[in-house]
PDB file of C-alpha atoms in Angstrom:
ATOM      1  CA  ASP G 352       0.364  -0.120  -0.226  1.00 87.00           C
ATOM      2  CA  SER G 353       1.441   3.196  -0.922  1.00 88.00           C
ATOM      3  CA  GLY G 354      -0.343   5.109   1.112  1.00 94.00           C
ATOM      4  CA  VAL G 355      -1.973   7.215  -2.200  1.00 97.00           C
ATOM      5  CA  THR G 356      -5.527   6.373  -2.473  1.00 97.00           C
ATOM      6  CA  GLN G 357      -7.400   6.975  -5.565  1.00 98.00           C
ATOM      7  CA  THR G 358     -11.308   6.864  -6.423  1.00 97.00           C
ATOM      8  CA  PRO G 359     -13.027   4.950  -8.205  1.00 97.00           C
ATOM      9  CA  LYS G 360     -11.614   2.608  -8.969  1.00 97.00           C
ATOM     10  CA  HIS G 361     -13.217   1.991 -12.502  1.00 97.00           C
ATOM     11  CA  LEU G 362     -15.782   4.104 -14.480  1.00 97.00           C
ATOM     12  CA  ILE G 363     -17.506   3.448 -17.437  1.00 98.00           C
ATOM     13  CA  THR G 364     -19.078   6.123 -19.035  1.00 98.00           C
ATOM     14  CA  ALA G 365     -20.723   7.593 -21.883  1.00 98.00           C
ATOM     15  CA  THR G 366     -19.192   9.932 -24.519  1.00 98.00           C
ATOM     16  CA  GLY G 367     -19.950  13.654 -24.034  1.00 98.00           C
ATOM     17  CA  GLN G 368     -20.523  12.936 -20.240  1.00 98.00           C
ATOM     18  CA  ARG G 369     -17.814  14.252 -17.581  1.00 98.00           C
ATOM     19  CA  VAL G 370     -16.593  12.788 -14.803  1.00 98.00           C
ATOM     20  CA  THR G 371     -14.413  13.723 -11.745  1.00 98.00           C
ATOM     21  CA  LEU G 372     -11.349  11.369 -10.366  1.00 98.00           C
ATOM     22  CA  ARG G 373     -10.213  12.205  -6.672  1.00 98.00           C
ATOM     23  CA  CYS G 374      -6.885  11.829  -5.549  1.00 98.00           C
ATOM     24  CA  SER G 375      -5.744  11.822  -1.511  1.00 98.00           C
ATOM     25  CA  PRO G 376      -2.059  11.589  -1.444  1.00 98.00           C
ATOM     26  CA  ARG G 377       0.721  10.238   1.869  1.00 97.00           C
ATOM     27  CA  SER G 378       0.333  12.135   4.409  1.00 95.00           C
ATOM     28  CA  GLY G 379       2.587  14.934   4.954  1.00 94.00           C
ATOM     29  CA  ASP G 380       3.052  14.583   1.134  1.00 96.00           C
ATOM     30  CA  LEU G 381       2.981  18.823  -0.965  1.00 95.00           C
ATOM     31  CA  SER G 382       2.872  17.518  -4.515  1.00 93.00           C
ATOM     32  CA  VAL G 383       0.173  15.482  -6.954  1.00 95.00           C
ATOM     33  CA  TYR G 384       0.449  14.777  -9.860  1.00 95.00           C
ATOM     34  CA  TRP G 385      -1.535  12.938 -12.752  1.00 97.00           C
ATOM     35  CA  TYR G 386      -0.093  10.025 -15.035  1.00 96.00           C
ATOM     36  CA  GLN G 387      -3.037   8.957 -18.227  1.00 97.00           C
ATOM     37  CA  GLN G 388      -1.551   5.160 -19.591  1.00 96.00           C
ATOM     38  CA  SER G 389      -3.283   3.817 -22.123  1.00 92.00           C
ATOM     39  CA  LEU G 390      -1.734   0.745 -24.228  1.00 81.00           C
ATOM     40  CA  ASP G 391      -0.467   2.894 -27.637  1.00 75.00           C
ATOM     41  CA  GLN G 392       1.179   6.180 -25.703  1.00 77.00           C
ATOM     42  CA  GLY G 393       2.753   4.364 -22.439  1.00 87.00           C
ATOM     43  CA  LEU G 394       2.375   7.154 -19.226  1.00 92.00           C
ATOM     44  CA  GLN G 395       2.118  10.418 -20.455  1.00 93.00           C
ATOM     45  CA  PHE G 396       2.016  13.060 -17.157  1.00 93.00           C
ATOM     46  CA  LEU G 397      -0.435  15.127 -17.279  1.00 95.00           C
ATOM     47  CA  ILE G 398      -0.327  17.836 -14.446  1.00 94.00           C
ATOM     48  CA  GLN G 399       1.100  18.323 -11.102  1.00 93.00           C
ATOM     49  CA  TYR G 400       0.824  20.586  -8.160  1.00 94.00           C
ATOM     50  CA  TYR G 401       2.519  21.714  -4.877  1.00 92.00           C
ATOM     51  CA  ASN G 402       0.868  23.139  -2.036  1.00 93.00           C
ATOM     52  CA  GLY G 403      -2.375  23.841  -3.945  1.00 94.00           C
ATOM     53  CA  GLU G 404      -0.753  25.532  -6.594  1.00 93.00           C
ATOM     54  CA  GLU G 405       0.100  24.200 -10.295  1.00 92.00           C
ATOM     55  CA  ARG G 406       3.812  23.636 -11.006  1.00 89.00           C
ATOM     56  CA  ALA G 407       3.819  22.265 -14.322  1.00 88.00           C
ATOM     57  CA  LYS G 408       2.091  20.856 -17.124  1.00 91.00           C
ATOM     58  CA  GLY G 409       2.675  17.910 -19.405  1.00 90.00           C
ATOM     59  CA  ASN G 410       0.552  16.779 -22.612  1.00 84.00           C
ATOM     60  CA  ILE G 411      -2.726  17.774 -20.670  1.00 94.00           C
ATOM     61  CA  LEU G 412      -6.011  18.326 -22.972  1.00 95.00           C
ATOM     62  CA  GLU G 413      -8.035  21.728 -22.879  1.00 96.00           C
ATOM     63  CA  ARG G 414     -11.101  19.540 -21.837  1.00 97.00           C
ATOM     64  CA  PHE G 415      -9.436  18.285 -19.218  1.00 97.00           C
ATOM     65  CA  SER G 416      -8.518  20.376 -16.031  1.00 97.00           C
ATOM     66  CA  ALA G 417      -7.218  20.122 -12.305  1.00 97.00           C
ATOM     67  CA  GLN G 418      -7.395  21.354  -9.197  1.00 97.00           C
ATOM     68  CA  GLN G 419      -5.614  20.901  -6.135  1.00 98.00           C
ATOM     69  CA  PHE G 420      -7.797  21.836  -2.830  1.00 97.00           C
ATOM     70  CA  PRO G 421      -6.961  23.228   0.857  1.00 96.00           C
ATOM     71  CA  ASP G 422      -6.003  19.449   2.331  1.00 96.00           C
ATOM     72  CA  LEU G 423      -4.169  18.511  -0.568  1.00 97.00           C
ATOM     73  CA  HIS G 424      -6.805  16.523  -2.177  1.00 97.00           C
ATOM     74  CA  SER G 425      -6.900  16.408  -5.648  1.00 98.00           C
ATOM     75  CA  GLU G 426      -8.903  16.240  -8.840  1.00 98.00           C
ATOM     76  CA  LEU G 427      -8.827  15.369 -12.234  1.00 98.00           C
ATOM     77  CA  ASN G 428     -11.538  16.630 -14.510  1.00 98.00           C
ATOM     78  CA  LEU G 429     -12.316  15.747 -17.519  1.00 98.00           C
ATOM     79  CA  SER G 430     -15.051  16.629 -20.067  1.00 98.00           C
ATOM     80  CA  SER G 431     -16.382  15.921 -23.228  1.00 98.00           C
ATOM     81  CA  LEU G 432     -15.101  12.251 -23.503  1.00 98.00           C
ATOM     82  CA  GLU G 433     -13.850  10.341 -25.740  1.00 97.00           C
ATOM     83  CA  LEU G 434     -13.238   6.707 -27.171  1.00 96.00           C
ATOM     84  CA  GLY G 435      -9.638   7.657 -26.821  1.00 95.00           C
ATOM     85  CA  ASP G 436      -9.855   9.331 -23.277  1.00 96.00           C
ATOM     86  CA  SER G 437     -10.698   5.620 -22.802  1.00 97.00           C
ATOM     87  CA  ALA G 438      -6.785   5.054 -19.720  1.00 97.00           C
ATOM     88  CA  LEU G 439      -5.752   3.871 -16.787  1.00 97.00           C
ATOM     89  CA  TYR G 440      -5.419   7.680 -14.984  1.00 98.00           C
ATOM     90  CA  PHE G 441      -2.749   7.645 -11.957  1.00 98.00           C
ATOM     91  CA  CYS G 442      -2.210  10.032  -9.230  1.00 98.00           C
ATOM     92  CA  ALA G 443       0.956  10.037  -7.632  1.00 97.00           C
ATOM     93  CA  SER G 444       2.506  12.119  -4.764  1.00 96.00           C
ATOM     94  CA  SER G 445       6.148  12.974  -2.979  1.00 94.00           C
ATOM     95  CA  VAL G 446       7.112  14.827  -0.474  1.00 92.00           C
ATOM     96  CA  GLY G 447       8.394  17.951  -1.923  1.00 84.00           C
ATOM     97  CA  PRO G 448       9.321  18.470  -5.917  1.00 81.00           C
ATOM     98  CA  GLU G 449      12.901  18.021  -5.081  1.00 83.00           C
ATOM     99  CA  PRO G 450      14.246  16.045  -7.522  1.00 82.00           C
ATOM    100  CA  ASN G 451      15.595  13.632  -4.375  1.00 86.00           C
ATOM    101  CA  THR G 452      12.916  12.978  -3.126  1.00 87.00           C
ATOM    102  CA  GLU G 453      10.656   9.422  -3.907  1.00 92.00           C
ATOM    103  CA  ALA G 454       6.911   9.780  -6.078  1.00 94.00           C
ATOM    104  CA  PHE G 455       4.435   6.884  -4.842  1.00 96.00           C
ATOM    105  CA  PHE G 456       1.542   6.045  -7.496  1.00 97.00           C
ATOM    106  CA  GLY G 457      -1.543   4.898  -6.573  1.00 97.00           C
ATOM    107  CA  GLN G 458      -3.217   1.956  -7.835  1.00 96.00           C
ATOM    108  CA  GLY G 459      -5.172   4.801 -10.485  1.00 97.00           C
ATOM    109  CA  THR G 460      -9.087   4.909 -12.030  1.00 98.00           C
ATOM    110  CA  ARG G 461      -9.419   2.583 -15.153  1.00 97.00           C
ATOM    111  CA  LEU G 462     -12.307   4.937 -17.120  1.00 97.00           C
ATOM    112  CA  THR G 463     -13.495   3.488 -19.884  1.00 97.00           C
ATOM    113  CA  VAL G 464     -15.107   5.693 -22.381  1.00 97.00           C
ATOM    114  CA  VAL G 465     -18.588   4.068 -24.322  1.00 97.00           C
TER     115      VAL G 465
ATOM    116  CA  ASP F 419      13.722  17.426 -20.218  1.00 59.00           C
ATOM    117  CA  ALA F 420      16.707  14.771 -20.076  1.00 62.00           C
ATOM    118  CA  LYS F 421      15.694  11.053 -21.982  1.00 86.00           C
ATOM    119  CA  THR F 422      17.184   7.753 -21.109  1.00 93.00           C
ATOM    120  CA  THR F 423      17.385   4.616 -23.096  1.00 95.00           C
ATOM    121  CA  GLN F 424      16.434   1.004 -21.782  1.00 97.00           C
ATOM    122  CA  PRO F 425      16.483  -2.029 -24.456  1.00 97.00           C
ATOM    123  CA  ASN F 426      13.097  -3.103 -24.969  1.00 96.00           C
ATOM    124  CA  SER F 427      13.570  -6.283 -22.728  1.00 97.00           C
ATOM    125  CA  MET F 428      14.648  -8.587 -21.026  1.00 97.00           C
ATOM    126  CA  GLU F 429      14.710 -12.452 -19.459  1.00 97.00           C
ATOM    127  CA  SER F 430      16.518 -13.418 -16.373  1.00 96.00           C
ATOM    128  CA  ASN F 431      15.735 -16.529 -15.000  1.00 96.00           C
ATOM    129  CA  GLU F 432      14.419 -17.487 -10.921  1.00 96.00           C
ATOM    130  CA  GLU F 433      17.073 -16.937  -8.137  1.00 95.00           C
ATOM    131  CA  GLU F 434      19.997 -15.021 -10.426  1.00 96.00           C
ATOM    132  CA  PRO F 435      20.756 -11.763 -10.472  1.00 96.00           C
ATOM    133  CA  VAL F 436      19.358  -9.677 -13.235  1.00 97.00           C
ATOM    134  CA  HIS F 437      21.477  -6.310 -14.229  1.00 98.00           C
ATOM    135  CA  LEU F 438      19.193  -3.858 -16.480  1.00 98.00           C
ATOM    136  CA  PRO F 439      21.198  -1.446 -18.170  1.00 98.00           C
ATOM    137  CA  CYS F 440      20.200   2.287 -18.729  1.00 97.00           C
ATOM    138  CA  ASN F 441      21.677   5.128 -21.315  1.00 96.00           C
ATOM    139  CA  HIS F 442      21.560   9.188 -20.298  1.00 94.00           C
ATOM    140  CA  SER F 443      24.039  10.415 -22.502  1.00 93.00           C
ATOM    141  CA  THR F 444      22.723  14.175 -22.333  1.00 90.00           C
ATOM    142  CA  ILE F 445      22.460  13.708 -18.374  1.00 90.00           C
ATOM    143  CA  SER F 446      23.162  17.383 -16.158  1.00 86.00           C
ATOM    144  CA  GLY F 447      25.171  17.676 -13.374  1.00 84.00           C
ATOM    145  CA  THR F 448      22.146  17.290 -10.767  1.00 84.00           C
ATOM    146  CA  ASP F 449      19.722  15.672 -12.786  1.00 88.00           C
ATOM    147  CA  TYR F 450      19.254  12.850 -10.257  1.00 92.00           C
ATOM    148  CA  ILE F 451      19.212   8.852 -11.111  1.00 94.00           C
ATOM    149  CA  HIS F 452      15.441   6.916 -10.419  1.00 95.00           C
ATOM    150  CA  TRP F 453      14.272   4.416 -11.111  1.00 97.00           C
ATOM    151  CA  TYR F 454      10.296   2.655 -11.378  1.00 97.00           C
ATOM    152  CA  ARG F 455       8.969  -0.436 -11.740  1.00 97.00           C
ATOM    153  CA  GLN F 456       5.192  -0.908 -13.652  1.00 96.00           C
ATOM    154  CA  LEU F 457       4.173  -4.782 -11.723  1.00 94.00           C
ATOM    155  CA  PRO F 458       1.026  -6.044 -14.629  1.00 89.00           C
ATOM    156  CA  SER F 459      -2.862  -3.462 -13.362  1.00 87.00           C
ATOM    157  CA  GLN F 460      -0.535  -1.483 -11.106  1.00 92.00           C
ATOM    158  CA  GLY F 461       0.192   1.253 -11.385  1.00 95.00           C
ATOM    159  CA  PRO F 462       4.292   1.995 -11.089  1.00 96.00           C
ATOM    160  CA  GLU F 463       6.376   1.813  -7.707  1.00 96.00           C
ATOM    161  CA  TYR F 464      10.005   3.718  -6.624  1.00 96.00           C
ATOM    162  CA  VAL F 465      12.689   1.594  -7.045  1.00 97.00           C
ATOM    163  CA  ILE F 466      15.773   3.568  -6.049  1.00 97.00           C
ATOM    164  CA  HIS F 467      17.718   6.779  -7.315  1.00 96.00           C
ATOM    165  CA  GLY F 468      21.108   8.146  -6.839  1.00 95.00           C
ATOM    166  CA  LEU F 469      22.989  10.930  -8.021  1.00 94.00           C
ATOM    167  CA  THR F 470      26.957  10.468  -8.090  1.00 93.00           C
ATOM    168  CA  SER F 471      27.522   7.146  -5.902  1.00 92.00           C
ATOM    169  CA  ASN F 472      26.224   4.096  -6.012  1.00 94.00           C
ATOM    170  CA  VAL F 473      23.354   3.453  -4.001  1.00 95.00           C
ATOM    171  CA  ASN F 474      22.016  -0.365  -2.210  1.00 95.00           C
ATOM    172  CA  ASN F 475      18.444  -0.727  -0.708  1.00 94.00           C
ATOM    173  CA  ARG F 476      16.381  -3.626   0.532  1.00 92.00           C
ATOM    174  CA  MET F 477      14.687  -4.157  -3.336  1.00 91.00           C
ATOM    175  CA  ALA F 478      17.842  -3.192  -5.685  1.00 96.00           C
ATOM    176  CA  SER F 479      21.575  -1.685  -5.913  1.00 97.00           C
ATOM    177  CA  LEU F 480      22.261   1.201  -8.215  1.00 98.00           C
ATOM    178  CA  ALA F 481      25.463   1.180 -10.022  1.00 98.00           C
ATOM    179  CA  ILE F 482      26.429   5.047 -11.805  1.00 97.00           C
ATOM    180  CA  ALA F 483      29.502   5.455 -13.715  1.00 96.00           C
ATOM    181  CA  GLU F 484      31.862   7.373 -13.429  1.00 95.00           C
ATOM    182  CA  ASP F 485      30.703  10.122 -15.569  1.00 95.00           C
ATOM    183  CA  ARG F 486      26.748   9.345 -15.000  1.00 95.00           C
ATOM    184  CA  LYS F 487      26.728   8.390 -18.912  1.00 95.00           C
ATOM    185  CA  SER F 488      24.989   5.842 -17.755  1.00 96.00           C
ATOM    186  CA  SER F 489      23.474   3.340 -14.599  1.00 97.00           C
ATOM    187  CA  THR F 490      23.182   0.225 -14.468  1.00 98.00           C
ATOM    188  CA  LEU F 491      19.653  -1.182 -11.388  1.00 98.00           C
ATOM    189  CA  ILE F 492      20.300  -4.566 -10.242  1.00 98.00           C
ATOM    190  CA  LEU F 493      18.340  -6.714  -8.841  1.00 97.00           C
ATOM    191  CA  HIS F 494      20.841  -9.304  -6.531  1.00 94.00           C
ATOM    192  CA  ARG F 495      17.813 -12.931  -6.945  1.00 95.00           C
ATOM    193  CA  ALA F 496      15.583 -11.981  -8.755  1.00 96.00           C
ATOM    194  CA  THR F 497      12.210 -13.825  -8.303  1.00 96.00           C
ATOM    195  CA  LEU F 498       8.985 -14.279 -10.198  1.00 96.00           C
ATOM    196  CA  ARG F 499       7.858 -11.051  -8.729  1.00 95.00           C
ATOM    197  CA  ASP F 500       9.850  -9.145 -10.159  1.00 96.00           C
ATOM    198  CA  ALA F 501       8.883  -9.432 -13.313  1.00 97.00           C
ATOM    199  CA  ALA F 502       7.177  -5.845 -14.584  1.00 97.00           C
ATOM    200  CA  VAL F 503       7.730  -2.842 -16.409  1.00 97.00           C
ATOM    201  CA  TYR F 504      11.961  -0.829 -15.644  1.00 98.00           C
ATOM    202  CA  TYR F 505      11.939   2.444 -15.959  1.00 97.00           C
ATOM    203  CA  CYS F 506      15.182   4.975 -16.139  1.00 96.00           C
ATOM    204  CA  ILE F 507      14.108   8.058 -15.817  1.00 93.00           C
ATOM    205  CA  LEU F 508      16.044  11.501 -14.522  1.00 90.00           C
ATOM    206  CA  ARG F 509      14.532  13.722 -12.523  1.00 85.00           C
ATOM    207  CA  ASP F 510      15.563  17.164 -12.895  1.00 74.00           C
ATOM    208  CA  VAL F 511      16.691  20.647 -11.465  1.00 63.00           C
ATOM    209  CA  LEU F 512      15.517  23.273 -13.170  1.00 59.00           C
ATOM    210  CA  ALA F 513      18.623  26.166 -12.743  1.00 48.00           C
ATOM    211  CA  GLY F 514      16.270  29.539 -12.241  1.00 45.00           C
ATOM    212  CA  SER F 515      12.863  28.293 -12.166  1.00 52.00           C
ATOM    213  CA  SER F 516      10.991  26.558  -9.078  1.00 57.00           C
ATOM    214  CA  ASN F 517      12.189  22.444  -9.139  1.00 61.00           C
ATOM    215  CA  THR F 518       8.933  20.392 -10.848  1.00 68.00           C
ATOM    216  CA  GLY F 519      10.373  17.472  -9.925  1.00 73.00           C
ATOM    217  CA  LYS F 520       7.847  15.727 -12.608  1.00 81.00           C
ATOM    218  CA  LEU F 521       9.103  11.748 -13.321  1.00 87.00           C
ATOM    219  CA  ILE F 522       8.911  11.117 -17.851  1.00 86.00           C
ATOM    220  CA  PHE F 523       8.605   7.728 -18.699  1.00 90.00           C
ATOM    221  CA  GLY F 524       9.663   6.313 -21.205  1.00 89.00           C
ATOM    222  CA  GLN F 525       8.964   3.088 -22.913  1.00 92.00           C
ATOM    223  CA  GLY F 526      10.802   0.508 -20.339  1.00 95.00           C
ATOM    224  CA  THR F 527      12.707  -2.131 -19.787  1.00 97.00           C
ATOM    225  CA  THR F 528       9.464  -5.484 -19.543  1.00 97.00           C
ATOM    226  CA  LEU F 529      11.686  -8.017 -17.698  1.00 98.00           C
ATOM    227  CA  GLN F 530      10.738 -11.979 -18.102  1.00 97.00           C
ATOM    228  CA  VAL F 531      11.893 -14.211 -15.000  1.00 97.00           C
ATOM    229  CA  LYS F 532      11.164 -17.351 -16.204  1.00 96.00           C
ATOM    230  CA  PRO F 533      11.602 -20.089 -13.400  1.00 94.00           C
TER     231      PRO F 533
END
């Protein structure tokens, strides 16, 4: 158990819909990272937050947005869903953004868009 | 982001040592070398990291070349549970701006362990 909790574990929804994925980081971790993993793309970095503020952006679509709340949990919002958005979405957390710290990953949310 | 190069796949026999290589010829002086692995149907898992010196922990050892342009993850006795995709990642320090610490994953090395 990494200490990072993601909910829900599975999500099935229709095209055009909007969903929210939730991540609770390990206790004491201030940095949260979101990743998307699809079969043909591997693990893609989406976005990072540190202590409530956006720190880095990766290949995140405009239809996707995220935020980190004062209690440090984070949510990833996916809207106008397309079939190609079907993937595993992972959240990770670390104490901070320093490169000598380790990141801990949750078990992921499997999103299926039908 | 500095890039790493790893073999696509490797095979090992159970209870034998495994050496997983990684090339990172464009590494900068402040990049940390991280290794993560991903078991089937699970999220990535931290294995080990280092800067210049070799590192050991309960999971593995990390051998870093003197010029830091390559490194090797060593699993001392492979078990069936070690079958996974292993990722070698450079985690950067951004001069003149805030650190992000983001991990950029490549394709990794798929390790098969034969009984």
